[in-house]
Amino acid sequence: MSTELIKVTINGQDFQVPKGERLIDVCRENGFGIPSFCYYKDLELQASCRMCLVRIEKMPKLQASCTINCTDGMVVTTQSDEVEKAQRAMGEFLLANHPLDCPVCDRGGECELQEVIFDWGDIEERFTERKNAQPEKYLSPIVANDPQRCILCKRCTRVCDEWMGEEAIEAGNRGVNTVIGTYGGWLNCSQCGNCIEVCPTGTLLDGTYRHETRPWELDQIVSTDPYSSDGMQISIGARNGAVHRIVARDRYVNGLNGEFLDIKARFGHGFVNHPSRIKVPLIRYSKGGNLIPATWDQAIDFIANKFKEAGSVGVVASPRLTNESIFTLRRFAETAGNGSYAVAESFDLAPVFENLSVPLATHQDIRYAKSILLIGGEPEEEQTFTGRQIRQAVNIGKAKLIIVNDTPIRLTQCASQFLHINRGSYDAFALSAIDPDFDRMAAAKAGINANEIEALRNTLFETQGDVVIMLGSELSADAVAAICASASSLAAEGRRVLLHPLAKYNNSVGANDMMPGRRSVMEVINGSKALLIGGSLQDASLLAGKDFVVVQEMFETDTTAFADVVLPASSFAEVDGTYTNNAGNVQRVRKAIDSLYQSKPDWMITASIARELGVDFGYDFSASMIFKAIADSIPAYAGLRYPALKDESNPVQVKHEIKSNISLSTFGSRLKETVAGLSDEENKNNERPRIGHKLHRVTVMTGKTEQFHLLAHGNPKPENLLVSPLVQFNLDGSSKDEGLAEAATVGLNDRATIGVNN
Ligand code: SF4
Ligand code: SF4
Ligand code: FES
């Protein structure tokens, strides 16, 4: 956008605005409301609803303000009898076929159509023709649809195309018969639900929440996604101790992700109120015996005695826990436990932060980058908001996207260059990144042409603007270190270079920050007779033969099978705290409901055990006190307090140290050795991964939302689209034998039980 300011007069008031700014945005930013349905910032223009009409002097007719860029001296009227009459007429057209069933519509109370029409009041309805009735149906296990409510604004088709790159829904038929539909009558997509979120009416609906509550009955609590390292801001809709839905609607949240979420963030919250939560402390008094329910006092007492006997306690923290809980686990290891500590993480971020030669890229930086180099990773499946920012940067910002990957991931479809390397040959690429003399050797080992590496380098060196380098979790520690350390050498006048590690879990970056000086999980387990584990391990079999293991968990897992004591931990929806995302933004996790059953926040459990061992952390049972302790002892968080994190639209980036003059020699020589040992044989993976192959995985957390099971079992298309697939299929995707009506009743009862169980 131009920095030149021009004069625009709106309703008689003069404003200085940047030249070329879109008129609808300028009017809104200056407090003049303009109704609109099809306009959506940062999506391609649709300009079909004609609701945003305004009068512009010297123009013959009313103009759609979403299509007009401001010019100097423009005189605009947004409010007049003429404008309102035209807008009301458009409203009347939109309602001609609309069922006006607000009292039974899930969107009632937060519907943009309802709001605009109610704001005017006494709307005329002169159409008396029979409405084009169409039944409500399901488009997938997750997306429900009432086609008659559609106003054909095509926000849904545009987000599906532009944000998701999926083009799974489209408008079919013509004229009055136009409907939004799927290809083949069933939605086989990533099921992100963004089409539901941006739909201004109750046409596309959340099939996991349908008819559960009215929106005004919910408490809306802003928090952070417990799945992805993007740190997407969410609004938890809770009532009577149950989480009913999660949205990112910007009327509640105006976080870094706007209205964008993915299937896990939006629909994968069934675990919170799931009846299989661990409800009370459990003790296994002898190895091989059963876990027996106990009181908290009994369990803490039992643990303290065993830990005292052991002398030292190793600690392992899940990168899913809050910063406050991970920090407390570390303090436990250093004081009461007198042992070593580790993070249960398969992508160790230490090589990133120990060799950080340039700042981390925020999601906003990615959207406005001029070149993006994506090495490994699959953001469209794992860090979906990063994936969206890449697509927007390419589609709207015309950024160059260069992908280095051993798999033709979906994002390659919008890449300007794709270096399709041999399986597992990222080290070869990293070697050429630090020393162009190795281009030929690297290219031979990676199964590409040396000219491709040269072309990539030229693109980066010719970039005017930001270059963002992203690193996937499949890269070796040496490759990560080499790329992070050498990134600064690409920077020049007019060209910033920024890094974006594609961390695997919601708090991987925070866990790295909270546990400096940590060991590997293997080292901690091998070196400790007694262990305290917050969460679960990737490989629980490492615990076999350990003397005494305590696990803080929400559910029974492979790890709790080895535990001598299992302590019920609260879910993210029941705790206060923070997560730090892959851009270094530290963001609040807020308690939406009270802790369920007898569960407690992880940090509180760890602090109780420490207190029994004679160490009082002095937290006064408050997460904000722990955050203060974090800020006082971890330099990147210095000076921060919860009030500084209050505004989620302006996330705080922690100050990770930027290193200069990092010596490349150690990992450079190790890389040379590794690359020399790689085979010269061509070894390519040519199969494009299926949409949802990671997003739809059934895990301990996602598996508690029934719809994930059907998706993971191939998303079978049901015979009958009028009732939920959940009542037509078993969760393994096989068809239900019973009659549909009976099955429907059973299904609804089951769901009701889950919903109210607290
Ligand atoms: S759920 Fe997401 S991917 Fe599927 S149709 Fe809607 S926007 Fe497209
Ligand atoms: S389904 Fe919703 S978002 Fe899509 S065109 Fe209809 S009203 Fe617009
Ligand atoms: S908002 Fe301008 S035409 Fe729809």
PDB file of N, CA, C and O and ligand atoms in Angstrom, residues 139-140 142-143 155-161 163-169 182 187-196 198 204 261 267 691, ligand 1:
ATOM      1  N   LEU A 139     -22.741 -32.668   4.734  1.00  0.00           N
ATOM      2  CA  LEU A 139     -21.794 -32.721   3.621  1.00  0.00           C
ATOM      3  C   LEU A 139     -20.604 -33.602   3.980  1.00  0.00           C
ATOM      4  O   LEU A 139     -19.821 -33.990   3.115  1.00  0.00           O
ATOM      5  N   SER A 140     -20.436 -33.868   5.284  1.00  0.00           N
ATOM      6  CA  SER A 140     -19.338 -34.711   5.779  1.00  0.00           C
ATOM      7  C   SER A 140     -19.664 -35.002   7.243  1.00  0.00           C
ATOM      8  O   SER A 140     -20.634 -34.449   7.773  1.00  0.00           O
ATOM      9  N   ILE A 142     -18.499 -33.751   9.618  1.00  0.00           N
ATOM     10  CA  ILE A 142     -18.264 -32.529  10.386  1.00  0.00           C
ATOM     11  C   ILE A 142     -19.040 -31.337   9.852  1.00  0.00           C
ATOM     12  O   ILE A 142     -19.472 -30.480  10.625  1.00  0.00           O
ATOM     13  N   VAL A 143     -19.233 -31.261   8.554  1.00  0.00           N
ATOM     14  CA  VAL A 143     -19.885 -30.084   7.971  1.00  0.00           C
ATOM     15  C   VAL A 143     -21.360 -30.394   7.683  1.00  0.00           C
ATOM     16  O   VAL A 143     -21.668 -31.258   6.855  1.00  0.00           O
ATOM     17  N   ARG A 155     -18.092 -16.655   0.228  1.00  0.00           N
ATOM     18  CA  ARG A 155     -16.925 -16.597   1.123  1.00  0.00           C
ATOM     19  C   ARG A 155     -16.370 -18.013   1.291  1.00  0.00           C
ATOM     20  O   ARG A 155     -15.174 -18.222   1.349  1.00  0.00           O
ATOM     21  N   CYS A 156     -17.277 -18.988   1.425  1.00  0.00           N
ATOM     22  CA  CYS A 156     -16.867 -20.367   1.706  1.00  0.00           C
ATOM     23  C   CYS A 156     -15.996 -20.927   0.587  1.00  0.00           C
ATOM     24  O   CYS A 156     -14.947 -21.516   0.842  1.00  0.00           O
ATOM     25  N   THR A 157     -16.422 -20.731  -0.648  1.00  0.00           N
ATOM     26  CA  THR A 157     -15.644 -21.317  -1.755  1.00  0.00           C
ATOM     27  C   THR A 157     -14.295 -20.621  -1.877  1.00  0.00           C
ATOM     28  O   THR A 157     -13.291 -21.241  -2.212  1.00  0.00           O
ATOM     29  N   ARG A 158     -14.274 -19.313  -1.560  1.00  0.00           N
ATOM     30  CA  ARG A 158     -12.995 -18.593  -1.673  1.00  0.00           C
ATOM     31  C   ARG A 158     -12.022 -18.990  -0.565  1.00  0.00           C
ATOM     32  O   ARG A 158     -10.834 -19.160  -0.818  1.00  0.00           O
ATOM     33  N   VAL A 159     -12.509 -19.174   0.683  1.00  0.00           N
ATOM     34  CA  VAL A 159     -11.545 -19.594   1.722  1.00  0.00           C
ATOM     35  C   VAL A 159     -11.044 -20.997   1.426  1.00  0.00           C
ATOM     36  O   VAL A 159      -9.873 -21.312   1.657  1.00  0.00           O
ATOM     37  N   CYS A 160     -11.918 -21.832   0.906  1.00  0.00           N
ATOM     38  CA  CYS A 160     -11.504 -23.205   0.617  1.00  0.00           C
ATOM     39  C   CYS A 160     -10.414 -23.211  -0.453  1.00  0.00           C
ATOM     40  O   CYS A 160      -9.444 -23.954  -0.376  1.00  0.00           O
ATOM     41  N   ASP A 161     -10.587 -22.347  -1.424  1.00  0.00           N
ATOM     42  CA  ASP A 161      -9.618 -22.250  -2.513  1.00  0.00           C
ATOM     43  C   ASP A 161      -8.362 -21.499  -2.051  1.00  0.00           C
ATOM     44  O   ASP A 161      -7.242 -22.021  -2.132  1.00  0.00           O
ATOM     45  N   TRP A 163      -7.410 -20.039   1.115  1.00  0.00           N
ATOM     46  CA  TRP A 163      -6.729 -20.333   2.387  1.00  0.00           C
ATOM     47  C   TRP A 163      -6.224 -21.777   2.406  1.00  0.00           C
ATOM     48  O   TRP A 163      -5.148 -22.049   2.892  1.00  0.00           O
ATOM     49  N   MET A 164      -7.097 -22.678   1.924  1.00  0.00           N
ATOM     50  CA  MET A 164      -6.796 -24.093   2.094  1.00  0.00           C
ATOM     51  C   MET A 164      -6.155 -24.729   0.858  1.00  0.00           C
ATOM     52  O   MET A 164      -5.575 -25.801   0.935  1.00  0.00           O
ATOM     53  N   GLY A 165      -6.314 -24.095  -0.303  1.00  0.00           N
ATOM     54  CA  GLY A 165      -5.799 -24.684  -1.542  1.00  0.00           C
ATOM     55  C   GLY A 165      -6.496 -25.988  -1.870  1.00  0.00           C
ATOM     56  O   GLY A 165      -5.938 -26.870  -2.506  1.00  0.00           O
ATOM     57  N   GLU A 166      -7.760 -26.159  -1.409  1.00  0.00           N
ATOM     58  CA  GLU A 166      -8.420 -27.456  -1.577  1.00  0.00           C
ATOM     59  C   GLU A 166      -9.531 -27.444  -2.626  1.00  0.00           C
ATOM     60  O   GLU A 166      -9.852 -28.483  -3.186  1.00  0.00           O
ATOM     61  N   GLU A 167     -10.184 -26.337  -2.846  1.00  0.00           N
ATOM     62  CA  GLU A 167     -11.272 -26.241  -3.821  1.00  0.00           C
ATOM     63  C   GLU A 167     -12.266 -27.385  -3.677  1.00  0.00           C
ATOM     64  O   GLU A 167     -12.653 -28.025  -4.654  1.00  0.00           O
ATOM     65  N   ALA A 168     -12.656 -27.672  -2.438  1.00  0.00           N
ATOM     66  CA  ALA A 168     -13.531 -28.819  -2.182  1.00  0.00           C
ATOM     67  C   ALA A 168     -15.010 -28.485  -2.345  1.00  0.00           C
ATOM     68  O   ALA A 168     -15.826 -29.382  -2.513  1.00  0.00           O
ATOM     69  N   ILE A 169     -15.369 -27.199  -2.267  1.00  0.00           N
ATOM     70  CA  ILE A 169     -16.776 -26.828  -2.450  1.00  0.00           C
ATOM     71  C   ILE A 169     -16.887 -25.781  -3.550  1.00  0.00           C
ATOM     72  O   ILE A 169     -15.989 -24.973  -3.742  1.00  0.00           O
ATOM     73  N   THR A 182     -20.715 -29.971  -3.186  1.00  0.00           N
ATOM     74  CA  THR A 182     -19.435 -30.666  -3.172  1.00  0.00           C
ATOM     75  C   THR A 182     -19.266 -31.399  -4.497  1.00  0.00           C
ATOM     76  O   THR A 182     -20.227 -31.557  -5.250  1.00  0.00           O
ATOM     77  N   LEU A 187     -18.024 -34.439   1.011  1.00  0.00           N
ATOM     78  CA  LEU A 187     -16.876 -33.564   1.203  1.00  0.00           C
ATOM     79  C   LEU A 187     -15.655 -34.357   1.665  1.00  0.00           C
ATOM     80  O   LEU A 187     -15.549 -34.744   2.821  1.00  0.00           O
ATOM     81  N   ASN A 188     -14.745 -34.596   0.722  1.00  0.00           N
ATOM     82  CA  ASN A 188     -13.497 -35.251   1.098  1.00  0.00           C
ATOM     83  C   ASN A 188     -12.407 -34.201   1.127  1.00  0.00           C
ATOM     84  O   ASN A 188     -11.713 -33.974   0.147  1.00  0.00           O
ATOM     85  N   CYS A 189     -12.283 -33.537   2.265  1.00  0.00           N
ATOM     86  CA  CYS A 189     -11.332 -32.429   2.365  1.00  0.00           C
ATOM     87  C   CYS A 189     -10.675 -32.520   3.736  1.00  0.00           C
ATOM     88  O   CYS A 189     -10.871 -33.487   4.469  1.00  0.00           O
ATOM     89  N   SER A 190      -9.909 -31.492   4.110  1.00  0.00           N
ATOM     90  CA  SER A 190      -9.245 -31.564   5.413  1.00  0.00           C
ATOM     91  C   SER A 190     -10.215 -31.283   6.559  1.00  0.00           C
ATOM     92  O   SER A 190      -9.861 -31.459   7.712  1.00  0.00           O
ATOM     93  N   GLN A 191     -11.443 -30.859   6.256  1.00  0.00           N
ATOM     94  CA  GLN A 191     -12.491 -30.601   7.249  1.00  0.00           C
ATOM     95  C   GLN A 191     -12.066 -29.510   8.239  1.00  0.00           C
ATOM     96  O   GLN A 191     -12.311 -29.601   9.437  1.00  0.00           O
ATOM     97  N   CYS A 192     -11.447 -28.463   7.704  1.00  0.00           N
ATOM     98  CA  CYS A 192     -10.962 -27.391   8.576  1.00  0.00           C
ATOM     99  C   CYS A 192     -12.101 -26.620   9.240  1.00  0.00           C
ATOM    100  O   CYS A 192     -11.922 -26.021  10.294  1.00  0.00           O
ATOM    101  N   GLY A 193     -13.259 -26.590   8.562  1.00  0.00           N
ATOM    102  CA  GLY A 193     -14.383 -25.831   9.117  1.00  0.00           C
ATOM    103  C   GLY A 193     -14.275 -24.330   8.899  1.00  0.00           C
ATOM    104  O   GLY A 193     -15.090 -23.569   9.406  1.00  0.00           O
ATOM    105  N   ASN A 194     -13.284 -23.881   8.122  1.00  0.00           N
ATOM    106  CA  ASN A 194     -13.187 -22.438   7.876  1.00  0.00           C
ATOM    107  C   ASN A 194     -14.356 -21.933   7.043  1.00  0.00           C
ATOM    108  O   ASN A 194     -14.773 -20.783   7.168  1.00  0.00           O
ATOM    109  N   CYS A 195     -14.908 -22.814   6.182  1.00  0.00           N
ATOM    110  CA  CYS A 195     -16.084 -22.407   5.406  1.00  0.00           C
ATOM    111  C   CYS A 195     -17.263 -22.177   6.354  1.00  0.00           C
ATOM    112  O   CYS A 195     -18.086 -21.289   6.136  1.00  0.00           O
ATOM    113  N   ILE A 196     -17.326 -22.954   7.431  1.00  0.00           N
ATOM    114  CA  ILE A 196     -18.393 -22.774   8.423  1.00  0.00           C
ATOM    115  C   ILE A 196     -18.186 -21.432   9.126  1.00  0.00           C
ATOM    116  O   ILE A 196     -19.102 -20.644   9.299  1.00  0.00           O
ATOM    117  N   VAL A 198     -16.576 -18.670   8.231  1.00  0.00           N
ATOM    118  CA  VAL A 198     -16.752 -17.403   7.503  1.00  0.00           C
ATOM    119  C   VAL A 198     -18.150 -17.256   6.921  1.00  0.00           C
ATOM    120  O   VAL A 198     -18.508 -16.173   6.453  1.00  0.00           O
ATOM    121  N   LEU A 204     -23.712 -23.230   6.455  1.00  0.00           N
ATOM    122  CA  LEU A 204     -22.726 -24.266   6.758  1.00  0.00           C
ATOM    123  C   LEU A 204     -22.567 -24.292   8.276  1.00  0.00           C
ATOM    124  O   LEU A 204     -22.360 -23.252   8.908  1.00  0.00           O
ATOM    125  N   LEU A 261      -8.897 -21.589  11.533  1.00  0.00           N
ATOM    126  CA  LEU A 261      -8.513 -22.705  12.417  1.00  0.00           C
ATOM    127  C   LEU A 261      -8.426 -23.953  11.552  1.00  0.00           C
ATOM    128  O   LEU A 261      -8.807 -23.941  10.382  1.00  0.00           O
ATOM    129  N   PHE A 267     -12.389 -28.757  16.118  1.00  0.00           N
ATOM    130  CA  PHE A 267     -13.316 -29.842  16.450  1.00  0.00           C
ATOM    131  C   PHE A 267     -12.721 -30.889  17.403  1.00  0.00           C
ATOM    132  O   PHE A 267     -13.451 -31.735  17.899  1.00  0.00           O
ATOM    133  N   ILE A 691      -4.809 -35.654   1.422  1.00  0.00           N
ATOM    134  CA  ILE A 691      -5.267 -34.566   2.301  1.00  0.00           C
ATOM    135  C   ILE A 691      -5.733 -35.165   3.625  1.00  0.00           C
ATOM    136  O   ILE A 691      -6.520 -36.118   3.626  1.00  0.00           O
TER     137      ILE A 691
HETATM  138  S1  SF4 B   1     -14.012 -27.737   5.605  1.00  0.00           S
HETATM  139 FE1  SF4 B   1     -12.236 -26.512   4.867  1.00  0.00          FE
HETATM  140  S2  SF4 B   1     -11.381 -27.730   3.207  1.00  0.00           S
HETATM  141 FE2  SF4 B   1     -13.448 -28.536   3.601  1.00  0.00          FE
HETATM  142  S3  SF4 B   1     -14.818 -27.470   2.221  1.00  0.00           S
HETATM  143 FE3  SF4 B   1     -14.777 -26.246   4.097  1.00  0.00          FE
HETATM  144  S4  SF4 B   1     -13.109 -24.769   3.763  1.00  0.00           S
HETATM  145 FE4  SF4 B   1     -12.865 -26.363   2.227  1.00  0.00          FE
END
